[in-house]
XYZ file of N, CA and C in Angstrom:
615
model
N -41.531 -24.648 -1.458
C -40.541 -25.722 -1.368
C -39.388 -25.459 -2.324
N -39.725 -25.115 -3.568
C -38.700 -24.833 -4.560
C -37.864 -23.622 -4.183
N -38.543 -22.617 -3.588
C -37.832 -21.407 -3.173
C -36.833 -21.716 -2.071
N -37.202 -22.599 -1.119
C -36.316 -22.968 -0.018
C -35.087 -23.700 -0.533
N -35.291 -24.608 -1.480
C -34.174 -25.369 -2.056
C -33.238 -24.443 -2.806
N -33.815 -23.507 -3.568
C -33.017 -22.559 -4.342
C -32.182 -21.666 -3.439
N -32.785 -21.186 -2.339
C -32.072 -20.316 -1.403
C -30.919 -21.059 -0.746
N -31.177 -22.311 -0.377
C -30.152 -23.108 0.290
C -28.984 -23.395 -0.637
N -29.287 -23.747 -1.903
C -28.227 -24.063 -2.854
C -27.399 -22.835 -3.199
N -28.054 -21.651 -3.211
C -27.336 -20.415 -3.528
C -26.331 -20.044 -2.443
N -26.566 -20.482 -1.202
C -25.674 -20.129 -0.101
C -24.485 -21.071 0.018
N -24.518 -22.183 -0.717
C -23.410 -23.141 -0.690
C -22.314 -22.642 -1.626
N -21.051 -22.565 -1.164
C -19.963 -22.077 -2.022
C -19.818 -22.900 -3.300
N -19.447 -22.225 -4.378
C -19.253 -22.896 -5.664
C -18.084 -23.873 -5.585
N -17.039 -23.492 -4.834
C -15.883 -24.363 -4.589
C -15.955 -24.828 -3.141
N -15.940 -26.119 -2.929
C -16.211 -26.706 -1.615
C -15.188 -26.313 -0.554
N -13.901 -26.382 -0.895
C -12.843 -26.223 0.104
C -12.434 -24.761 0.279
N -12.484 -24.300 1.523
C -12.137 -22.920 1.811
C -10.690 -22.591 1.497
N -9.775 -23.527 1.763
C -8.345 -23.275 1.497
C -8.100 -23.101 0.006
N -8.869 -23.836 -0.817
C -8.712 -23.718 -2.268
C -9.270 -22.388 -2.762
N -10.384 -21.969 -2.184
C -10.944 -20.650 -2.530
C -9.948 -19.552 -2.177
N -9.325 -19.684 -0.997
C -8.346 -18.684 -0.548
C -7.133 -18.647 -1.478
N -6.658 -19.819 -1.884
C -5.486 -19.900 -2.763
C -5.784 -19.288 -4.129
N -6.926 -19.657 -4.705
C -7.299 -19.135 -6.021
C -7.503 -17.622 -5.965
N -8.097 -17.152 -4.886
C -8.284 -15.708 -4.722
C -6.944 -14.991 -4.632
N -6.023 -15.534 -3.821
C -4.713 -14.908 -3.630
C -3.978 -14.755 -4.961
N -3.978 -15.813 -5.757
C -3.304 -15.774 -7.061
C -3.994 -14.771 -7.991
N -5.321 -14.845 -8.041
C -6.087 -13.946 -8.917
C -5.920 -12.488 -8.505
N -5.971 -12.233 -7.188
C -5.851 -10.866 -6.680
C -4.481 -10.278 -7.002
N -3.429 -11.081 -6.864
C -2.083 -10.601 -7.174
C -1.947 -10.248 -8.653
N -2.479 -11.108 -9.522
C -2.379 -10.874 -10.967
C -3.157 -9.626 -11.371
N -4.424 -9.561 -10.953
C -5.287 -8.427 -11.339
C -4.788 -7.125 -10.721
N -4.361 -7.188 -9.461
C -3.841 -5.991 -8.798
C -2.603 -5.467 -9.509
N -1.734 -6.373 -9.949
C -0.524 -5.972 -10.689
C -0.886 -5.308 -12.013
N -1.888 -5.869 -12.694
C -2.341 -5.287 -13.962
C -2.897 -3.883 -13.738
N -3.725 -3.733 -12.708
C -4.308 -2.427 -12.402
C -3.226 -1.418 -11.982
N -2.232 -1.901 -11.235
C -1.117 -1.036 -10.839
C -0.372 -0.522 -12.060
N -0.147 -1.413 -13.015
C 0.535 -1.034 -14.259
C -0.295 -0.002 -15.027
N -1.613 -0.206 -15.062
C -2.503 0.756 -15.732
C -2.384 2.125 -15.062
N -2.305 2.118 -13.710
C -2.127 3.369 -12.977
C -0.841 4.077 -13.372
N 0.225 3.302 -13.568
C 1.496 3.889 -13.988
C 1.398 4.484 -15.389
N 0.691 3.797 -16.274
C 0.514 4.289 -17.640
C -0.264 5.611 -17.623
N -1.290 5.679 -16.791
C -2.079 6.914 -16.657
C -1.189 8.049 -16.159
N -0.353 7.756 -15.143
C 0.560 8.781 -14.615
C 1.558 9.238 -15.672
N 2.084 8.291 -16.435
C 3.045 8.635 -17.485
C 2.411 9.565 -18.512
N 1.148 9.292 -18.840
C 0.447 10.136 -19.810
C 0.205 11.530 -19.240
N -0.161 11.605 -17.956
C -0.459 12.899 -17.324
C 0.798 13.754 -17.188
N 1.899 13.132 -16.756
C 3.132 13.887 -16.492
C 4.086 13.919 -17.691
N 3.677 13.335 -18.802
C 4.478 13.420 -20.025
C 5.718 12.558 -20.036
N 5.689 11.424 -19.357
C 6.829 10.511 -19.354
C 6.725 9.543 -20.527
N 7.879 9.115 -20.995
C 7.913 8.099 -22.039
C 7.525 6.747 -21.457
N 6.799 5.956 -22.221
C 6.320 4.652 -21.754
C 7.477 3.737 -21.347
N 8.617 3.861 -22.021
C 9.773 2.994 -21.729
C 10.312 3.221 -20.324
N 10.057 4.407 -19.766
C 10.510 4.716 -18.409
C 9.879 3.767 -17.402
N 8.602 3.460 -17.602
C 7.897 2.551 -16.703
C 8.445 1.138 -16.842
N 8.624 0.721 -18.088
C 9.057 -0.650 -18.360
C 10.452 -0.929 -17.812
N 11.340 0.062 -17.891
C 12.731 -0.163 -17.486
C 12.959 0.037 -15.992
N 12.318 1.053 -15.420
C 12.553 1.322 -14.001
C 11.326 1.963 -13.359
N 10.387 1.119 -12.975
C 9.126 1.596 -12.421
C 9.327 2.310 -11.083
N 10.251 1.802 -10.252
C 10.458 2.396 -8.920
C 10.969 3.819 -9.015
N 11.940 4.059 -9.902
C 12.466 5.410 -10.072
C 11.409 6.339 -10.641
N 10.544 5.792 -11.493
C 9.460 6.579 -12.077
C 8.514 7.072 -10.989
N 8.117 6.163 -10.087
C 7.211 6.526 -8.993
C 7.900 7.485 -8.025
N 9.173 7.206 -7.732
C 9.930 8.048 -6.803
C 10.090 9.457 -7.354
N 10.258 9.563 -8.650
C 10.466 10.861 -9.286
C 9.218 11.734 -9.174
N 8.049 11.142 -9.358
C 6.802 11.902 -9.276
C 6.428 12.185 -7.833
N 6.729 11.229 -6.941
C 6.511 11.454 -5.518
C 5.203 10.907 -4.975
N 4.712 11.559 -3.922
C 3.548 11.083 -3.184
C 2.296 10.912 -4.047
N 1.962 11.854 -4.931
C 0.769 11.660 -5.772
C 0.830 10.371 -6.582
N 2.039 10.023 -7.059
C 2.188 8.792 -7.833
C 1.956 7.575 -6.962
N 2.500 7.596 -5.747
C 2.314 6.475 -4.834
C 0.843 6.266 -4.511
N 0.134 7.368 -4.259
C -1.296 7.279 -3.944
C -2.079 6.730 -5.139
N -1.780 7.251 -6.328
C -2.484 6.833 -7.538
C -2.257 5.353 -7.837
N -1.000 4.929 -7.799
C -0.659 3.535 -8.089
C -1.281 2.605 -7.055
N -1.201 2.994 -5.774
C -1.798 2.185 -4.708
C -3.309 2.070 -4.892
N -3.947 3.176 -5.288
C -5.400 3.174 -5.477
C -5.802 2.241 -6.620
N -5.082 2.300 -7.725
C -5.387 1.418 -8.858
C -5.239 -0.051 -8.459
N -4.141 -0.375 -7.765
C -3.940 -1.750 -7.303
C -5.026 -2.192 -6.350
N -5.433 -1.276 -5.469
C -6.490 -1.548 -4.495
C -7.814 -1.848 -5.191
N -8.141 -1.068 -6.213
C -9.388 -1.270 -6.944
C -9.394 -2.621 -7.653
N -8.238 -3.030 -8.164
C -8.143 -4.348 -8.789
C -8.412 -5.458 -7.796
N -7.808 -5.359 -6.605
C -8.006 -6.366 -5.572
C -9.455 -6.395 -5.091
N -10.064 -5.210 -4.902
C -11.447 -5.117 -4.449
C -12.388 -5.776 -5.460
N -12.116 -5.554 -6.733
C -12.935 -6.160 -7.783
C -12.899 -7.675 -7.725
N -11.698 -8.232 -7.543
C -11.557 -9.684 -7.443
C -12.235 -10.212 -6.186
N -12.058 -9.498 -5.069
C -12.677 -9.914 -3.808
C -14.193 -9.930 -3.927
N -14.754 -8.909 -4.578
C -16.216 -8.851 -4.737
C -16.711 -10.000 -5.606
N -16.014 -10.261 -6.704
C -16.423 -11.350 -7.609
C -16.355 -12.705 -6.917
N -15.272 -12.941 -6.196
C -15.117 -14.211 -5.480
C -16.171 -14.358 -4.389
N -16.386 -13.269 -3.656
C -17.352 -13.343 -2.552
C -18.770 -13.551 -3.088
N -19.086 -12.904 -4.177
C -20.447 -12.972 -4.733
C -20.706 -14.284 -5.461
N -19.761 -14.730 -6.303
C -20.041 -15.862 -7.182
C -19.360 -17.163 -6.768
N -18.283 -17.099 -5.981
C -17.611 -18.315 -5.524
C -18.066 -18.685 -4.111
N -17.966 -17.719 -3.178
C -18.406 -17.977 -1.801
C -19.928 -17.941 -1.671
N -20.552 -17.141 -2.553
C -22.000 -16.913 -2.506
C -22.427 -16.312 -1.167
N -21.661 -15.312 -0.762
C -21.958 -14.565 0.451
C -21.840 -13.077 0.140
N -22.278 -12.249 1.054
C -22.214 -10.802 0.829
C -20.793 -10.292 1.040
N -20.446 -9.252 0.310
C -19.126 -8.636 0.467
C -18.964 -8.042 1.858
N -20.070 -7.537 2.405
C -20.065 -6.924 3.738
C -19.619 -7.920 4.806
N -19.918 -9.195 4.595
C -19.598 -10.218 5.593
C -18.104 -10.492 5.729
N -17.281 -9.840 4.899
C -15.823 -9.992 5.029
C -15.292 -9.307 6.284
N -16.109 -8.466 6.893
C -15.669 -7.765 8.101
C -16.103 -6.323 8.151
N -17.111 -5.976 7.343
C -17.573 -4.596 7.273
C -18.843 -4.353 8.076
N -19.241 -5.312 8.890
C -20.442 -5.151 9.713
C -20.086 -4.355 10.968
N -19.915 -3.066 10.772
C -19.373 -2.204 11.818
C -20.239 -2.168 13.071
N -21.554 -2.228 12.901
C -22.459 -2.097 14.043
C -22.229 -3.182 15.094
N -21.725 -4.324 14.666
C -21.492 -5.434 15.593
C -20.123 -5.361 16.266
N -19.246 -4.514 15.743
C -17.871 -4.522 16.230
C -17.365 -3.130 16.626
N -18.277 -2.273 17.105
C -17.873 -0.919 17.482
C -16.820 -0.940 18.585
N -17.033 -1.758 19.611
C -16.087 -1.826 20.729
C -14.737 -2.364 20.278
N -14.766 -3.394 19.412
C -13.518 -3.958 18.894
C -12.747 -2.911 18.089
N -13.489 -2.112 17.325
C -12.870 -1.069 16.511
C -12.162 -0.042 17.388
N -12.826 0.402 18.450
C -12.243 1.393 19.358
C -11.036 0.824 20.092
N -11.154 -0.421 20.551
C -10.041 -1.079 21.248
C -8.853 -1.213 20.304
N -9.139 -1.558 19.037
C -8.072 -1.691 18.045
C -7.348 -0.380 17.796
N -8.106 0.708 17.694
C -7.497 2.030 17.487
C -6.610 2.421 18.666
N -7.125 2.222 19.877
C -6.377 2.589 21.086
C -5.131 1.718 21.238
N -5.300 0.411 21.030
C -4.164 -0.515 21.167
C -3.097 -0.233 20.117
N -3.537 0.030 18.881
C -2.593 0.328 17.803
C -1.801 1.592 18.082
N -2.502 2.647 18.515
C -1.834 3.902 18.852
C -0.865 3.693 20.017
N -1.302 2.920 21.025
C -0.468 2.669 22.197
C 0.803 1.912 21.853
N 0.690 0.904 20.993
C 1.859 0.106 20.595
C 2.879 0.951 19.829
N 2.372 1.752 18.871
C 3.276 2.585 18.072
C 3.917 3.666 18.933
N 3.119 4.290 19.810
C 3.638 5.352 20.679
C 4.675 4.806 21.656
N 4.398 3.643 22.268
C 5.340 3.059 23.228
C 6.626 2.632 22.533
N 6.497 2.107 21.307
C 7.688 1.734 20.541
C 8.535 2.946 20.201
N 7.878 4.031 19.835
C 8.567 5.284 19.510
C 9.325 5.809 20.732
N 8.644 5.856 21.867
C 9.261 6.350 23.106
C 10.437 5.474 23.509
N 10.273 4.153 23.384
C 11.341 3.219 23.747
C 12.580 3.421 22.878
N 12.377 3.608 21.577
C 13.499 3.831 20.667
C 14.226 5.132 20.988
N 13.468 6.169 21.363
C 14.077 7.449 21.739
C 14.902 7.282 23.016
N 14.352 6.587 24.016
C 15.042 6.387 25.291
C 16.310 5.554 25.126
N 16.292 4.604 24.196
C 17.451 3.740 23.972
C 18.486 4.386 23.056
N 18.153 5.533 22.505
C 19.095 6.239 21.637
C 19.121 5.728 20.215
N 18.138 4.892 19.838
C 18.081 4.372 18.471
C 17.301 5.279 17.528
N 16.710 6.320 18.086
C 15.918 7.245 17.284
C 16.112 8.653 17.810
N 16.405 9.556 16.912
C 16.549 10.958 17.289
C 15.669 11.814 16.383
N 15.117 12.871 16.953
C 14.286 13.803 16.191
C 15.157 14.976 15.783
N 15.453 15.071 14.507
C 16.356 16.109 14.023
C 15.616 17.378 13.605
N 14.345 17.215 13.213
C 13.601 18.375 12.739
C 12.102 18.069 12.776
N 11.297 19.070 13.035
C 9.844 18.924 12.954
C 9.307 19.919 11.938
N 8.382 19.476 11.120
C 7.834 20.338 10.082
C 6.381 19.947 9.852
N 5.454 20.798 10.258
C 4.024 20.491 10.128
C 3.537 20.915 8.753
N 3.374 19.924 7.879
C 2.896 20.152 6.518
C 1.585 19.387 6.358
N 0.461 20.087 6.544
C -0.845 19.421 6.570
C -1.160 18.656 5.278
N -0.960 19.233 4.089
C -1.246 18.469 2.860
C -0.413 17.188 2.767
N 0.854 17.284 3.186
C 1.727 16.112 3.141
C 1.259 15.048 4.140
N 0.881 15.478 5.322
C 0.387 14.557 6.349
C -0.883 13.854 5.876
N -1.812 14.622 5.325
C -3.066 14.047 4.828
C -2.808 13.097 3.663
N -1.837 13.452 2.836
C -1.472 12.592 1.709
C -0.955 11.239 2.175
N -0.088 11.257 3.199
C 0.459 9.996 3.717
C -0.601 9.189 4.470
N -1.518 9.889 5.142
C -2.628 9.185 5.797
C -3.451 8.437 4.749
N -3.733 9.106 3.632
C -4.492 8.486 2.547
C -3.725 7.309 1.951
N -2.424 7.483 1.737
C -1.597 6.416 1.166
C -1.588 5.172 2.048
N -1.354 5.385 3.347
C -1.294 4.245 4.267
C -2.676 3.627 4.497
N -3.727 4.449 4.400
C -5.086 3.916 4.536
C -5.411 2.971 3.380
N -5.030 3.374 2.167
C -5.261 2.525 0.992
C -4.469 1.226 1.112
N -3.191 1.353 1.492
C -2.351 0.167 1.639
C -2.861 -0.783 2.713
N -3.271 -0.207 3.845
C -3.766 -1.025 4.956
C -5.058 -1.736 4.589
N -5.984 -1.007 3.978
C -7.248 -1.621 3.552
C -7.005 -2.740 2.553
N -6.089 -2.508 1.643
C -5.756 -3.515 0.632
C -5.291 -4.814 1.287
N -4.365 -4.700 2.221
C -3.804 -5.885 2.872
C -4.804 -6.555 3.814
N -5.539 -5.750 4.572
C -6.477 -6.302 5.553
C -7.643 -7.024 4.881
N -8.213 -6.409 3.837
C -9.330 -7.039 3.132
C -8.863 -8.314 2.438
N -7.674 -8.263 1.879
C -7.140 -9.404 1.137
C -6.818 -10.587 2.052
N -6.038 -10.325 3.105
C -5.547 -11.420 3.954
C -6.492 -11.728 5.104
N -6.768 -10.727 5.931
C -7.585 -10.990 7.120
C -9.077 -10.929 6.832
N -9.412 -10.452 5.638
C -10.803 -10.461 5.224
C -11.123 -11.728 4.468
N -10.726 -11.762 3.201
C -11.118 -12.899 2.359
C -10.381 -14.194 2.707
N -9.063 -14.153 2.715
C -8.282 -15.383 2.883
C -8.541 -16.043 4.233
N -8.468 -15.284 5.308
C -8.642 -15.862 6.636
C -10.066 -16.380 6.847
N -11.055 -15.657 6.326
C -12.441 -16.115 6.427
C -12.620 -17.474 5.774
N -11.986 -17.678 4.634
C -12.125 -18.950 3.931
C -11.278 -20.052 4.555
N -10.138 -19.696 5.119
C -9.331 -20.701 5.818
C -10.070 -21.229 7.045
N -10.840 -20.356 7.688
C -11.638 -20.778 8.849
C -12.611 -21.898 8.485
N -13.054 -21.938 7.220
C -14.007 -22.959 6.781
C -13.348 -24.319 6.560
N -12.008 -24.345 6.504
C -11.314 -25.577 6.139
C -10.479 -26.194 7.252
N -10.168 -25.428 8.289
C -9.206 -25.928 9.274
C -9.417 -25.284 10.635
N -8.643 -25.743 11.597
C -8.680 -25.184 12.945
C -8.370 -23.691 12.890
N -9.071 -22.891 13.687
C -8.945 -21.437 13.599
C -7.535 -20.946 13.926
N -6.828 -21.656 14.814
C -5.475 -21.218 15.175
C -4.484 -21.494 14.043
N -4.676 -22.609 13.348
C -3.840 -22.898 12.183
C -4.133 -21.878 11.080
N -5.417 -21.550 10.914
C -5.807 -20.554 9.915
C -5.175 -19.196 10.230
N -5.185 -18.819 11.504
C -4.561 -17.556 11.919
C -3.067 -17.555 11.645
N -2.422 -18.698 11.917
C -0.982 -18.814 11.692
C -0.645 -18.674 10.208
N -1.393 -19.390 9.360
C -1.154 -19.328 7.912
C -1.380 -17.910 7.390
N -2.465 -17.276 7.820
C -2.764 -15.913 7.375
C -1.677 -14.936 7.825
N -1.183 -15.118 9.044
C -0.133 -14.239 9.574
C 1.175 -14.421 8.812
N 1.513 -15.674 8.506
C 2.736 -15.956 7.737
C 2.634 -15.374 6.334
N 1.456 -15.505 5.719
C 1.238 -14.944 4.391
C 1.365 -13.426 4.423
N 0.813 -12.818 5.470
C 0.904 -11.372 5.650
C 2.368 -10.942 5.763
N 3.166 -11.738 6.484
C 4.588 -11.434 6.642
C 5.334 -11.581 5.323
N 5.014 -12.621 4.566
C 5.674 -12.869 3.279
C 5.427 -11.706 2.314
N 4.238 -11.140 2.374
C 3.898 -10.020 1.493
C 4.752 -8.791 1.781
N 5.416 -8.745 2.949
C 6.213 -7.580 3.336
C 7.722 -7.847 3.290
N 8.129 -8.950 2.675
C 9.550 -9.297 2.627
C 10.377 -8.291 1.822
N 9.716 -7.581 0.923
C 10.438 -6.595 0.105
C 10.568 -5.249 0.806
N 9.980 -5.103 1.983
C 10.070 -3.833 2.724
C 11.512 -3.521 3.114
N 11.797 -2.235 3.246
C 13.132 -1.812 3.652
C 13.405 -2.240 5.103
N 14.634 -2.635 5.364
C 15.105 -2.998 6.720
C 14.366 -4.189 7.328
N 13.847 -5.078 6.484
C 13.157 -6.253 6.993
C 14.174 -7.216 7.603
N 13.842 -7.792 8.748
C 14.716 -8.778 9.401
C 13.875 -9.949 9.848
N 14.539 -11.011 10.288
C 13.818 -12.205 10.769
C 12.934 -11.848 11.964
N 13.456 -11.037 12.875
C 12.702 -10.657 14.065
C 11.475 -9.814 13.705
N 11.666 -8.842 12.827
C 10.534 -7.984 12.438
C 9.495 -8.751 11.665
C-alpha cells in the first residue's frame, strides 16, 4: 500500500501547471545555455591564444574569425547547458523520464522516415523553384567533405537544441495545460521568435 502511494506521488509533477513549468524551463534554459556558450568561447580563446577582451567586446567577430570549429564548439557548449536543464526539469520537476520528451524511437519509426522524406522534399522543391524563378543561381560547386561534415554536425547540434527545447520540453508541458492546437500555436510562435535575429528574416518567413 505504501509503495503504491509513493509511486503515484512520485509521478505527479512538482509544479502543477504545465505552462508554468514550460515558462520556468525556457528562462532557465536560456540563462544556463548562455553561460555555457560563454564558457565555450573562453575555452576557444585559451586554445587559439586570443585575449579575453576580444570575447567581451565583439563575440561575433571572434567566432567568425576562428570559423566553423568555433561555431561547432560554441553550439555544443550551449547545447550541453540546455540538455542539463532539460534533464533536471524532466527528472525533478515533471518527474518523468527524459526519454519521454520524444526519444522513444521504436514507436515512431514511420513518423521519422516520413519526416526525413518530407523535409528533403520541401527543401529540394524550394531550391528548384528559386532556380526556375531566377532568384537563385549556382555560381560554383566545390565538394569539400570535411567542410560538409562539419556543417552537418553544426546544424545537427542546432536543430537538436531547438527541437528538444521547444517541441520536446515546452510543447509537452503546454499540452498538459491547454488545448493541443493552442499549445502548438504558442510553441510555433516561440520557435519563430527564437529566430528573429537570423539573417534576412521577414514577416512572411
